[in-house]
């Protein structure tokens, strides 16, 4: 079975109800106010003790309110949110936490519109939080896929072209890598929105997503010919003899792509624009790779853990699309 936390700190010693909430009731009890959220962030950010960002002192700092700490050596005021995706936020931490809870516990996540209604915030605030969490999610995917991996392009529909010359839906090319399990089933996935199916788009993706030495199954497309040079064992699976890139994908990729399309059309009602597609792919990946987790609360904790180690995301990135 996939260990969804293989790439993170061990979850073995974590105590349910203390280190992470199991239910919404426990969530509410654990995070009643700003102080409680700040204390949790502090514990995750400085898990092995506070380190002053200014002078490096490790002495226990003085505590102020809402995650503000004062270094006893240099009097530097450190904030638990500074330098993270929560940097300079004006949104209450309780709202951030509530969002993380819903995103990780709802089986298919939720759209900014649904979040707006659920939290009673503005659409803009809901959207900005989701976008920032999506950046934190990608940083959670560190270890490369291994074993036997299927790689193919899929044409994902339902995405809007947000161009100046009017809108319309378009099919986007997404290259997908899926770990295959024996005798059947899938492990983890990775995906990237690419402009075309040229080798220059496909090979760098494989190098980043799949560990060298892995057996990579592709179709006969020449765009993958360079893989052996990068240390992969490439096996061609014949799916069509036409050589037409608009083929039917390999079975694993096909399955993941149809789940992805269903998610885009269902949860997000197709309201995704091409410049934001990669953010959604990262969210899909984060959730898919943790689908066998023993507790949704652990996924919540993982997202918050990532949130405090992920660099700030600018407002421009939130609006126009993150530069992956
Ligand atoms: Zn200091």
PDB file of C-alpha atoms and ligand atoms in Angstrom:
ATOM      1  CA  UNK A   1       0.000   0.000   0.000  1.00  0.00           C
ATOM      2  CA  UNK A   2       1.079   3.559  -0.579  1.00  0.00           C
ATOM      3  CA  UNK A   3       2.344   5.261   2.516  1.00  0.00           C
ATOM      4  CA  UNK A   4       0.968   8.732   1.952  1.00  0.00           C
ATOM      5  CA  UNK A   5       3.382  10.184   4.447  1.00  0.00           C
ATOM      6  CA  UNK A   6       6.498   8.447   3.251  1.00  0.00           C
ATOM      7  CA  UNK A   7       7.887  11.817   2.238  1.00  0.00           C
ATOM      8  CA  UNK A   8       6.977  13.617   5.433  1.00  0.00           C
ATOM      9  CA  UNK A   9       7.718  13.444   9.126  1.00  0.00           C
ATOM     10  CA  UNK A  10       6.645  10.204  10.718  1.00  0.00           C
ATOM     11  CA  UNK A  11       3.022  10.162  11.729  1.00  0.00           C
ATOM     12  CA  UNK A  12       3.444   7.097  13.883  1.00  0.00           C
ATOM     13  CA  UNK A  13       3.887   8.962  17.162  1.00  0.00           C
ATOM     14  CA  UNK A  14       1.070  11.398  16.533  1.00  0.00           C
ATOM     15  CA  UNK A  15      -1.864  11.195  18.872  1.00  0.00           C
ATOM     16  CA  UNK A  16      -5.328  11.601  17.396  1.00  0.00           C
ATOM     17  CA  UNK A  17      -7.314  14.296  19.121  1.00  0.00           C
ATOM     18  CA  UNK A  18      -4.159  15.993  20.358  1.00  0.00           C
ATOM     19  CA  UNK A  19      -1.867  16.313  17.330  1.00  0.00           C
ATOM     20  CA  UNK A  20      -4.640  16.322  14.767  1.00  0.00           C
ATOM     21  CA  UNK A  21      -8.437  16.310  14.889  1.00  0.00           C
ATOM     22  CA  UNK A  22     -10.337  13.236  13.766  1.00  0.00           C
ATOM     23  CA  UNK A  23     -13.730  14.848  13.391  1.00  0.00           C
ATOM     24  CA  UNK A  24     -15.173  18.297  12.864  1.00  0.00           C
ATOM     25  CA  UNK A  25     -16.233  18.299  16.502  1.00  0.00           C
ATOM     26  CA  UNK A  26     -12.613  17.726  17.551  1.00  0.00           C
ATOM     27  CA  UNK A  27     -11.456  20.333  15.061  1.00  0.00           C
ATOM     28  CA  UNK A  28     -13.720  22.968  16.623  1.00  0.00           C
ATOM     29  CA  UNK A  29     -12.530  22.003  20.083  1.00  0.00           C
ATOM     30  CA  UNK A  30      -8.850  22.160  19.130  1.00  0.00           C
ATOM     31  CA  UNK A  31      -9.002  25.475  17.272  1.00  0.00           C
ATOM     32  CA  UNK A  32     -11.506  27.743  19.017  1.00  0.00           C
ATOM     33  CA  UNK A  33      -9.559  30.983  18.467  1.00  0.00           C
ATOM     34  CA  UNK A  34      -6.524  32.744  16.968  1.00  0.00           C
ATOM     35  CA  UNK A  35      -4.310  31.781  19.895  1.00  0.00           C
ATOM     36  CA  UNK A  36      -4.933  28.086  19.457  1.00  0.00           C
ATOM     37  CA  UNK A  37      -4.253  28.247  15.709  1.00  0.00           C
ATOM     38  CA  UNK A  38      -1.074  30.269  16.245  1.00  0.00           C
ATOM     39  CA  UNK A  39       0.166  27.805  18.856  1.00  0.00           C
ATOM     40  CA  UNK A  40      -0.402  24.925  16.428  1.00  0.00           C
ATOM     41  CA  UNK A  41       1.462  26.742  13.636  1.00  0.00           C
ATOM     42  CA  UNK A  42       4.294  27.471  16.028  1.00  0.00           C
ATOM     43  CA  UNK A  43       4.567  23.861  17.053  1.00  0.00           C
ATOM     44  CA  UNK A  44       4.718  22.718  13.415  1.00  0.00           C
ATOM     45  CA  UNK A  45       7.076  25.432  12.219  1.00  0.00           C
ATOM     46  CA  UNK A  46       9.537  25.159  15.060  1.00  0.00           C
ATOM     47  CA  UNK A  47       8.984  21.500  15.833  1.00  0.00           C
ATOM     48  CA  UNK A  48      12.482  21.112  17.222  1.00  0.00           C
ATOM     49  CA  UNK A  49      12.446  24.426  19.063  1.00  0.00           C
ATOM     50  CA  UNK A  50      12.346  28.119  18.188  1.00  0.00           C
ATOM     51  CA  UNK A  51      15.195  29.582  16.169  1.00  0.00           C
ATOM     52  CA  UNK A  52      15.364  33.372  15.952  1.00  0.00           C
ATOM     53  CA  UNK A  53      15.263  34.324  12.246  1.00  0.00           C
ATOM     54  CA  UNK A  54      17.415  37.382  13.009  1.00  0.00           C
ATOM     55  CA  UNK A  55      20.208  36.117  15.237  1.00  0.00           C
ATOM     56  CA  UNK A  56      19.829  32.344  15.300  1.00  0.00           C
ATOM     57  CA  UNK A  57      19.351  32.151  19.063  1.00  0.00           C
ATOM     58  CA  UNK A  58      17.491  29.064  20.203  1.00  0.00           C
ATOM     59  CA  UNK A  59      16.557  30.288  23.675  1.00  0.00           C
ATOM     60  CA  UNK A  60      12.854  30.118  24.489  1.00  0.00           C
ATOM     61  CA  UNK A  61      11.315  33.371  23.245  1.00  0.00           C
ATOM     62  CA  UNK A  62       8.833  35.595  25.021  1.00  0.00           C
ATOM     63  CA  UNK A  63       5.307  35.032  23.855  1.00  0.00           C
ATOM     64  CA  UNK A  64       3.058  37.788  22.649  1.00  0.00           C
ATOM     65  CA  UNK A  65      -0.371  37.414  21.137  1.00  0.00           C
ATOM     66  CA  UNK A  66      -1.337  35.682  17.888  1.00  0.00           C
ATOM     67  CA  UNK A  67       1.880  33.859  17.142  1.00  0.00           C
ATOM     68  CA  UNK A  68       4.191  36.782  17.871  1.00  0.00           C
ATOM     69  CA  UNK A  69       7.405  35.855  19.605  1.00  0.00           C
ATOM     70  CA  UNK A  70      10.162  38.105  20.886  1.00  0.00           C
ATOM     71  CA  UNK A  71      13.757  36.864  20.847  1.00  0.00           C
ATOM     72  CA  UNK A  72      15.264  37.140  24.333  1.00  0.00           C
ATOM     73  CA  UNK A  73      18.715  37.834  22.874  1.00  0.00           C
ATOM     74  CA  UNK A  74      18.149  40.443  20.152  1.00  0.00           C
ATOM     75  CA  UNK A  75      14.526  41.517  20.800  1.00  0.00           C
ATOM     76  CA  UNK A  76      13.605  40.628  17.225  1.00  0.00           C
ATOM     77  CA  UNK A  77       9.854  40.222  16.855  1.00  0.00           C
ATOM     78  CA  UNK A  78       9.192  37.020  15.001  1.00  0.00           C
ATOM     79  CA  UNK A  79       5.814  36.036  13.667  1.00  0.00           C
ATOM     80  CA  UNK A  80       4.862  32.449  13.091  1.00  0.00           C
ATOM     81  CA  UNK A  81       3.261  33.390   9.751  1.00  0.00           C
ATOM     82  CA  UNK A  82       6.115  35.546   8.386  1.00  0.00           C
ATOM     83  CA  UNK A  83       7.857  33.977   5.399  1.00  0.00           C
ATOM     84  CA  UNK A  84       5.081  31.424   4.875  1.00  0.00           C
ATOM     85  CA  UNK A  85       2.001  31.335   2.628  1.00  0.00           C
ATOM     86  CA  UNK A  86       0.164  33.055   5.504  1.00  0.00           C
ATOM     87  CA  UNK A  87       2.591  35.994   5.389  1.00  0.00           C
ATOM     88  CA  UNK A  88       0.890  39.352   6.114  1.00  0.00           C
ATOM     89  CA  UNK A  89      -2.543  37.813   5.865  1.00  0.00           C
ATOM     90  CA  UNK A  90      -5.508  39.834   7.102  1.00  0.00           C
ATOM     91  CA  UNK A  91      -7.707  36.770   7.134  1.00  0.00           C
ATOM     92  CA  UNK A  92      -8.147  35.277  10.618  1.00  0.00           C
ATOM     93  CA  UNK A  93      -6.137  32.129  11.263  1.00  0.00           C
ATOM     94  CA  UNK A  94      -9.357  30.390  12.271  1.00  0.00           C
ATOM     95  CA  UNK A  95     -10.622  31.001   8.715  1.00  0.00           C
ATOM     96  CA  UNK A  96      -7.399  29.605   7.237  1.00  0.00           C
ATOM     97  CA  UNK A  97      -7.722  26.537   9.435  1.00  0.00           C
ATOM     98  CA  UNK A  98     -11.368  26.061   8.594  1.00  0.00           C
ATOM     99  CA  UNK A  99     -10.456  26.201   4.902  1.00  0.00           C
ATOM    100  CA  UNK A 100      -7.675  23.630   5.331  1.00  0.00           C
ATOM    101  CA  UNK A 101     -10.111  21.394   7.173  1.00  0.00           C
ATOM    102  CA  UNK A 102     -12.739  21.538   4.428  1.00  0.00           C
ATOM    103  CA  UNK A 103     -10.218  21.156   1.611  1.00  0.00           C
ATOM    104  CA  UNK A 104      -8.686  18.050   3.154  1.00  0.00           C
ATOM    105  CA  UNK A 105     -11.803  16.377   4.533  1.00  0.00           C
ATOM    106  CA  UNK A 106     -14.273  16.935   1.694  1.00  0.00           C
ATOM    107  CA  UNK A 107     -13.831  13.900  -0.524  1.00  0.00           C
ATOM    108  CA  UNK A 108     -13.459  16.003  -3.672  1.00  0.00           C
ATOM    109  CA  UNK A 109     -12.383  19.255  -2.119  1.00  0.00           C
ATOM    110  CA  UNK A 110     -14.454  22.331  -2.786  1.00  0.00           C
ATOM    111  CA  UNK A 111     -14.616  25.314  -5.082  1.00  0.00           C
ATOM    112  CA  UNK A 112     -14.002  28.905  -4.028  1.00  0.00           C
ATOM    113  CA  UNK A 113     -17.711  29.542  -4.515  1.00  0.00           C
ATOM    114  CA  UNK A 114     -18.699  26.759  -2.127  1.00  0.00           C
ATOM    115  CA  UNK A 115     -16.057  27.910   0.351  1.00  0.00           C
ATOM    116  CA  UNK A 116     -17.374  31.468   0.161  1.00  0.00           C
ATOM    117  CA  UNK A 117     -20.830  30.201   1.122  1.00  0.00           C
ATOM    118  CA  UNK A 118     -19.506  27.840   3.795  1.00  0.00           C
ATOM    119  CA  UNK A 119     -17.324  30.398   5.555  1.00  0.00           C
ATOM    120  CA  UNK A 120     -19.280  33.541   4.825  1.00  0.00           C
ATOM    121  CA  UNK A 121     -16.137  35.260   3.521  1.00  0.00           C
ATOM    122  CA  UNK A 122     -15.827  37.082   0.221  1.00  0.00           C
ATOM    123  CA  UNK A 123     -15.143  35.087  -2.932  1.00  0.00           C
ATOM    124  CA  UNK A 124     -11.817  36.867  -3.242  1.00  0.00           C
ATOM    125  CA  UNK A 125     -10.634  35.740   0.207  1.00  0.00           C
ATOM    126  CA  UNK A 126     -11.795  32.169  -0.392  1.00  0.00           C
ATOM    127  CA  UNK A 127     -10.049  32.057  -3.768  1.00  0.00           C
ATOM    128  CA  UNK A 128      -6.793  33.488  -2.391  1.00  0.00           C
ATOM    129  CA  UNK A 129      -6.640  30.935   0.430  1.00  0.00           C
ATOM    130  CA  UNK A 130      -7.288  28.011  -1.917  1.00  0.00           C
ATOM    131  CA  UNK A 131      -4.650  29.214  -4.365  1.00  0.00           C
ATOM    132  CA  UNK A 132      -2.066  29.524  -1.604  1.00  0.00           C
ATOM    133  CA  UNK A 133      -2.860  26.130  -0.170  1.00  0.00           C
ATOM    134  CA  UNK A 134      -2.441  24.632  -3.660  1.00  0.00           C
ATOM    135  CA  UNK A 135       1.110  25.947  -3.757  1.00  0.00           C
ATOM    136  CA  UNK A 136       1.745  24.379  -0.346  1.00  0.00           C
ATOM    137  CA  UNK A 137       0.342  21.090  -1.669  1.00  0.00           C
ATOM    138  CA  UNK A 138       2.876  20.776  -4.464  1.00  0.00           C
ATOM    139  CA  UNK A 139       5.714  21.136  -1.984  1.00  0.00           C
ATOM    140  CA  UNK A 140       4.344  18.100  -0.166  1.00  0.00           C
ATOM    141  CA  UNK A 141       5.084  15.942  -3.214  1.00  0.00           C
ATOM    142  CA  UNK A 142       8.788  15.473  -2.890  1.00  0.00           C
ATOM    143  CA  UNK A 143       9.716  11.882  -3.535  1.00  0.00           C
ATOM    144  CA  UNK A 144       9.657  10.816  -7.159  1.00  0.00           C
ATOM    145  CA  UNK A 145       7.502   8.057  -8.516  1.00  0.00           C
ATOM    146  CA  UNK A 146       9.198   4.676  -8.764  1.00  0.00           C
ATOM    147  CA  UNK A 147       8.665   1.021  -9.540  1.00  0.00           C
ATOM    148  CA  UNK A 148       6.653   0.759 -12.723  1.00  0.00           C
ATOM    149  CA  UNK A 149       5.267   4.027 -14.045  1.00  0.00           C
ATOM    150  CA  UNK A 150       2.922   4.680 -16.936  1.00  0.00           C
ATOM    151  CA  UNK A 151       3.353   8.045 -18.680  1.00  0.00           C
ATOM    152  CA  UNK A 152       1.049   9.450 -21.310  1.00  0.00           C
ATOM    153  CA  UNK A 153      -0.627  12.652 -22.392  1.00  0.00           C
ATOM    154  CA  UNK A 154      -4.311  13.158 -21.836  1.00  0.00           C
ATOM    155  CA  UNK A 155      -6.593  15.746 -23.335  1.00  0.00           C
ATOM    156  CA  UNK A 156      -8.518  17.272 -20.479  1.00  0.00           C
ATOM    157  CA  UNK A 157     -11.691  19.093 -21.370  1.00  0.00           C
ATOM    158  CA  UNK A 158     -13.824  21.627 -19.588  1.00  0.00           C
ATOM    159  CA  UNK A 159     -11.101  24.205 -19.104  1.00  0.00           C
ATOM    160  CA  UNK A 160     -11.853  27.771 -20.121  1.00  0.00           C
ATOM    161  CA  UNK A 161      -9.583  29.877 -22.218  1.00  0.00           C
ATOM    162  CA  UNK A 162      -9.417  33.146 -20.309  1.00  0.00           C
ATOM    163  CA  UNK A 163      -7.981  35.123 -23.208  1.00  0.00           C
ATOM    164  CA  UNK A 164      -8.767  38.673 -24.183  1.00  0.00           C
ATOM    165  CA  UNK A 165     -10.445  37.654 -27.376  1.00  0.00           C
ATOM    166  CA  UNK A 166     -13.330  36.051 -25.613  1.00  0.00           C
ATOM    167  CA  UNK A 167     -13.760  32.794 -23.811  1.00  0.00           C
ATOM    168  CA  UNK A 168     -14.452  29.293 -24.894  1.00  0.00           C
ATOM    169  CA  UNK A 169     -13.639  25.874 -23.618  1.00  0.00           C
ATOM    170  CA  UNK A 170     -10.611  24.132 -24.882  1.00  0.00           C
ATOM    171  CA  UNK A 171      -8.895  20.810 -24.425  1.00  0.00           C
ATOM    172  CA  UNK A 172      -5.669  21.112 -22.516  1.00  0.00           C
ATOM    173  CA  UNK A 173      -2.800  18.702 -22.801  1.00  0.00           C
ATOM    174  CA  UNK A 174      -1.856  17.228 -19.453  1.00  0.00           C
ATOM    175  CA  UNK A 175       0.991  14.761 -19.204  1.00  0.00           C
ATOM    176  CA  UNK A 176       0.304  12.253 -16.463  1.00  0.00           C
ATOM    177  CA  UNK A 177       2.562   9.747 -14.698  1.00  0.00           C
ATOM    178  CA  UNK A 178       0.946   6.935 -12.697  1.00  0.00           C
ATOM    179  CA  UNK A 179       2.622   4.290 -10.551  1.00  0.00           C
ATOM    180  CA  UNK A 180       1.317   0.831 -11.381  1.00  0.00           C
ATOM    181  CA  UNK A 181       0.836  -1.702  -8.614  1.00  0.00           C
ATOM    182  CA  UNK A 182       1.019  -5.482  -9.001  1.00  0.00           C
ATOM    183  CA  UNK A 183      -1.210  -7.311  -9.668  1.00  0.00           C
ATOM    184  CA  UNK A 184      -3.449  -4.293 -10.176  1.00  0.00           C
ATOM    185  CA  UNK A 185      -4.242  -0.823  -8.939  1.00  0.00           C
ATOM    186  CA  UNK A 186      -2.407   2.479  -8.878  1.00  0.00           C
ATOM    187  CA  UNK A 187       0.027   4.159  -6.544  1.00  0.00           C
ATOM    188  CA  UNK A 188       0.812   7.846  -6.717  1.00  0.00           C
ATOM    189  CA  UNK A 189       0.439  10.278  -9.610  1.00  0.00           C
ATOM    190  CA  UNK A 190       2.085  13.432 -10.923  1.00  0.00           C
ATOM    191  CA  UNK A 191       0.785  15.667 -13.685  1.00  0.00           C
ATOM    192  CA  UNK A 192       1.728  18.737 -15.655  1.00  0.00           C
ATOM    193  CA  UNK A 193      -0.095  21.020 -18.048  1.00  0.00           C
ATOM    194  CA  UNK A 194       2.102  21.209 -21.165  1.00  0.00           C
ATOM    195  CA  UNK A 195       1.827  23.439 -24.240  1.00  0.00           C
ATOM    196  CA  UNK A 196       2.452  20.584 -26.702  1.00  0.00           C
ATOM    197  CA  UNK A 197       3.583  16.970 -26.923  1.00  0.00           C
ATOM    198  CA  UNK A 198       7.138  17.692 -28.057  1.00  0.00           C
ATOM    199  CA  UNK A 199      10.038  15.943 -26.338  1.00  0.00           C
ATOM    200  CA  UNK A 200      11.020  19.296 -24.795  1.00  0.00           C
ATOM    201  CA  UNK A 201       7.705  19.279 -22.891  1.00  0.00           C
ATOM    202  CA  UNK A 202       7.533  15.599 -21.987  1.00  0.00           C
ATOM    203  CA  UNK A 203      11.066  14.545 -21.057  1.00  0.00           C
ATOM    204  CA  UNK A 204      11.736  17.283 -18.434  1.00  0.00           C
ATOM    205  CA  UNK A 205       8.451  16.365 -16.766  1.00  0.00           C
ATOM    206  CA  UNK A 206       9.434  12.694 -16.503  1.00  0.00           C
ATOM    207  CA  UNK A 207      12.878  13.619 -15.155  1.00  0.00           C
ATOM    208  CA  UNK A 208      11.275  15.711 -12.427  1.00  0.00           C
ATOM    209  CA  UNK A 209       8.433  13.356 -11.521  1.00  0.00           C
ATOM    210  CA  UNK A 210       9.945   9.889 -11.886  1.00  0.00           C
ATOM    211  CA  UNK A 211      13.053   8.443 -10.230  1.00  0.00           C
ATOM    212  CA  UNK A 212      15.884   7.515 -12.576  1.00  0.00           C
ATOM    213  CA  UNK A 213      16.142   3.789 -13.238  1.00  0.00           C
ATOM    214  CA  UNK A 214      12.383   3.355 -13.197  1.00  0.00           C
ATOM    215  CA  UNK A 215      10.614   1.264 -15.817  1.00  0.00           C
ATOM    216  CA  UNK A 216       8.515   3.760 -17.766  1.00  0.00           C
ATOM    217  CA  UNK A 217       5.672   2.550 -19.952  1.00  0.00           C
ATOM    218  CA  UNK A 218       4.691   4.848 -22.809  1.00  0.00           C
ATOM    219  CA  UNK A 219       3.119   4.483 -26.196  1.00  0.00           C
ATOM    220  CA  UNK A 220       5.180   4.638 -29.347  1.00  0.00           C
ATOM    221  CA  UNK A 221       5.306   8.433 -29.515  1.00  0.00           C
ATOM    222  CA  UNK A 222       8.753   9.699 -30.498  1.00  0.00           C
ATOM    223  CA  UNK A 223       8.571  12.451 -27.878  1.00  0.00           C
ATOM    224  CA  UNK A 224       9.645   9.839 -25.319  1.00  0.00           C
ATOM    225  CA  UNK A 225      12.599   8.517 -27.313  1.00  0.00           C
ATOM    226  CA  UNK A 226      15.052  10.462 -25.182  1.00  0.00           C
ATOM    227  CA  UNK A 227      14.111   8.718 -21.915  1.00  0.00           C
ATOM    228  CA  UNK A 228      16.778   5.963 -21.958  1.00  0.00           C
ATOM    229  CA  UNK A 229      19.439   8.683 -22.264  1.00  0.00           C
ATOM    230  CA  UNK A 230      18.190  10.016 -18.921  1.00  0.00           C
ATOM    231  CA  UNK A 231      18.489   6.626 -17.261  1.00  0.00           C
ATOM    232  CA  UNK A 232      14.964   5.280 -17.699  1.00  0.00           C
ATOM    233  CA  UNK A 233      14.004   1.876 -18.934  1.00  0.00           C
ATOM    234  CA  UNK A 234      11.413   2.739 -21.537  1.00  0.00           C
ATOM    235  CA  UNK A 235       8.921   0.140 -22.672  1.00  0.00           C
ATOM    236  CA  UNK A 236       6.620   0.913 -25.549  1.00  0.00           C
ATOM    237  CA  UNK A 237       3.049  -0.245 -25.280  1.00  0.00           C
ATOM    238  CA  UNK A 238       1.275  -0.218 -28.603  1.00  0.00           C
ATOM    239  CA  UNK A 239      -2.122   1.426 -28.318  1.00  0.00           C
ATOM    240  CA  UNK A 240      -2.598   2.623 -31.854  1.00  0.00           C
ATOM    241  CA  UNK A 241      -0.612   2.236 -35.001  1.00  0.00           C
ATOM    242  CA  UNK A 242      -1.535   5.613 -36.418  1.00  0.00           C
ATOM    243  CA  UNK A 243       1.132   7.590 -34.581  1.00  0.00           C
ATOM    244  CA  UNK A 244      -1.471  10.277 -34.068  1.00  0.00           C
ATOM    245  CA  UNK A 245      -0.874  12.041 -30.741  1.00  0.00           C
ATOM    246  CA  UNK A 246      -4.646  12.461 -30.259  1.00  0.00           C
ATOM    247  CA  UNK A 247      -4.818   8.795 -29.302  1.00  0.00           C
ATOM    248  CA  UNK A 248      -6.591   7.029 -26.486  1.00  0.00           C
ATOM    249  CA  UNK A 249      -4.334   7.167 -23.426  1.00  0.00           C
ATOM    250  CA  UNK A 250      -2.741   4.173 -21.747  1.00  0.00           C
ATOM    251  CA  UNK A 251      -5.145   2.521 -19.267  1.00  0.00           C
ATOM    252  CA  UNK A 252      -3.735   3.951 -15.989  1.00  0.00           C
ATOM    253  CA  UNK A 253      -3.438   7.443 -17.383  1.00  0.00           C
ATOM    254  CA  UNK A 254      -6.842   7.125 -18.997  1.00  0.00           C
ATOM    255  CA  UNK A 255      -8.415   6.238 -15.646  1.00  0.00           C
ATOM    256  CA  UNK A 256      -6.725   9.124 -13.795  1.00  0.00           C
ATOM    257  CA  UNK A 257      -7.567  11.557 -16.586  1.00  0.00           C
ATOM    258  CA  UNK A 258     -11.237  10.646 -16.443  1.00  0.00           C
ATOM    259  CA  UNK A 259     -11.281  11.146 -12.654  1.00  0.00           C
ATOM    260  CA  UNK A 260      -9.577  14.490 -13.202  1.00  0.00           C
ATOM    261  CA  UNK A 261     -12.085  15.567 -15.836  1.00  0.00           C
ATOM    262  CA  UNK A 262     -14.971  14.510 -13.613  1.00  0.00           C
ATOM    263  CA  UNK A 263     -13.508  16.567 -10.744  1.00  0.00           C
ATOM    264  CA  UNK A 264     -13.066  19.633 -12.947  1.00  0.00           C
ATOM    265  CA  UNK A 265     -16.614  19.394 -14.273  1.00  0.00           C
ATOM    266  CA  UNK A 266     -18.151  18.360 -10.945  1.00  0.00           C
ATOM    267  CA  UNK A 267     -16.547  20.161  -8.017  1.00  0.00           C
ATOM    268  CA  UNK A 268     -15.469  23.116 -10.131  1.00  0.00           C
ATOM    269  CA  UNK A 269     -18.219  23.029 -12.756  1.00  0.00           C
ATOM    270  CA  UNK A 270     -15.667  23.545 -15.491  1.00  0.00           C
ATOM    271  CA  UNK A 271     -14.922  27.042 -14.219  1.00  0.00           C
ATOM    272  CA  UNK A 272     -11.146  26.664 -14.488  1.00  0.00           C
ATOM    273  CA  UNK A 273      -9.032  28.845 -16.741  1.00  0.00           C
ATOM    274  CA  UNK A 274      -5.931  27.599 -18.492  1.00  0.00           C
ATOM    275  CA  UNK A 275      -3.536  29.835 -16.562  1.00  0.00           C
ATOM    276  CA  UNK A 276      -4.699  28.281 -13.283  1.00  0.00           C
ATOM    277  CA  UNK A 277      -4.975  24.690 -14.474  1.00  0.00           C
ATOM    278  CA  UNK A 278      -1.641  23.626 -12.955  1.00  0.00           C
ATOM    279  CA  UNK A 279      -2.780  24.747  -9.493  1.00  0.00           C
ATOM    280  CA  UNK A 280      -5.809  22.502  -9.778  1.00  0.00           C
ATOM    281  CA  UNK A 281      -3.651  19.627 -10.990  1.00  0.00           C
ATOM    282  CA  UNK A 282      -1.548  19.998  -7.844  1.00  0.00           C
ATOM    283  CA  UNK A 283      -4.606  19.893  -5.624  1.00  0.00           C
ATOM    284  CA  UNK A 284      -5.935  16.829  -7.433  1.00  0.00           C
ATOM    285  CA  UNK A 285      -2.540  15.136  -7.053  1.00  0.00           C
ATOM    286  CA  UNK A 286      -2.262  15.959  -3.347  1.00  0.00           C
ATOM    287  CA  UNK A 287      -5.676  14.431  -2.647  1.00  0.00           C
ATOM    288  CA  UNK A 288      -5.272  11.451  -4.987  1.00  0.00           C
ATOM    289  CA  UNK A 289      -1.927  10.498  -3.452  1.00  0.00           C
ATOM    290  CA  UNK A 290      -3.490  10.458   0.010  1.00  0.00           C
ATOM    291  CA  UNK A 291      -6.694   8.639  -0.841  1.00  0.00           C
ATOM    292  CA  UNK A 292      -5.744   5.648   1.317  1.00  0.00           C
ATOM    293  CA  UNK A 293      -4.744   7.696   4.364  1.00  0.00           C
ATOM    294  CA  UNK A 294      -6.025   6.295   7.643  1.00  0.00           C
ATOM    295  CA  UNK A 295      -7.333   9.677   8.785  1.00  0.00           C
ATOM    296  CA  UNK A 296      -8.464  12.820   7.005  1.00  0.00           C
ATOM    297  CA  UNK A 297      -7.220  14.699  10.062  1.00  0.00           C
ATOM    298  CA  UNK A 298      -3.669  13.609   9.258  1.00  0.00           C
ATOM    299  CA  UNK A 299      -4.031  15.142   5.810  1.00  0.00           C
ATOM    300  CA  UNK A 300      -5.247  18.346   7.432  1.00  0.00           C
ATOM    301  CA  UNK A 301      -2.159  18.360   9.647  1.00  0.00           C
ATOM    302  CA  UNK A 302       0.068  17.670   6.647  1.00  0.00           C
ATOM    303  CA  UNK A 303      -1.354  20.641   4.769  1.00  0.00           C
ATOM    304  CA  UNK A 304      -0.799  22.977   7.709  1.00  0.00           C
ATOM    305  CA  UNK A 305       2.735  21.588   8.082  1.00  0.00           C
ATOM    306  CA  UNK A 306       3.384  22.438   4.447  1.00  0.00           C
ATOM    307  CA  UNK A 307       1.763  25.856   4.802  1.00  0.00           C
ATOM    308  CA  UNK A 308       4.351  26.971   7.351  1.00  0.00           C
ATOM    309  CA  UNK A 309       7.342  25.835   5.306  1.00  0.00           C
ATOM    310  CA  UNK A 310       6.162  27.196   1.952  1.00  0.00           C
ATOM    311  CA  UNK A 311       7.376  30.627   0.866  1.00  0.00           C
ATOM    312  CA  UNK A 312       4.872  33.470   0.433  1.00  0.00           C
ATOM    313  CA  UNK A 313       2.815  33.578  -2.754  1.00  0.00           C
ATOM    314  CA  UNK A 314       2.280  37.038  -4.244  1.00  0.00           C
ATOM    315  CA  UNK A 315      -1.161  38.526  -4.918  1.00  0.00           C
ATOM    316  CA  UNK A 316      -0.237  38.645  -8.597  1.00  0.00           C
ATOM    317  CA  UNK A 317       0.386  34.889  -8.618  1.00  0.00           C
ATOM    318  CA  UNK A 318      -2.939  34.346  -6.920  1.00  0.00           C
ATOM    319  CA  UNK A 319      -4.713  36.392  -9.595  1.00  0.00           C
ATOM    320  CA  UNK A 320      -2.833  35.512 -12.765  1.00  0.00           C
ATOM    321  CA  UNK A 321      -1.592  32.022 -12.058  1.00  0.00           C
ATOM    322  CA  UNK A 322       1.386  30.732 -10.126  1.00  0.00           C
ATOM    323  CA  UNK A 323       4.608  30.431 -12.068  1.00  0.00           C
ATOM    324  CA  UNK A 324       5.311  26.714 -11.606  1.00  0.00           C
TER     325      UNK A 324
HETATM  326 ZN1  LIG B   1      17.285  37.033  18.014  1.00  0.00          ZN
END
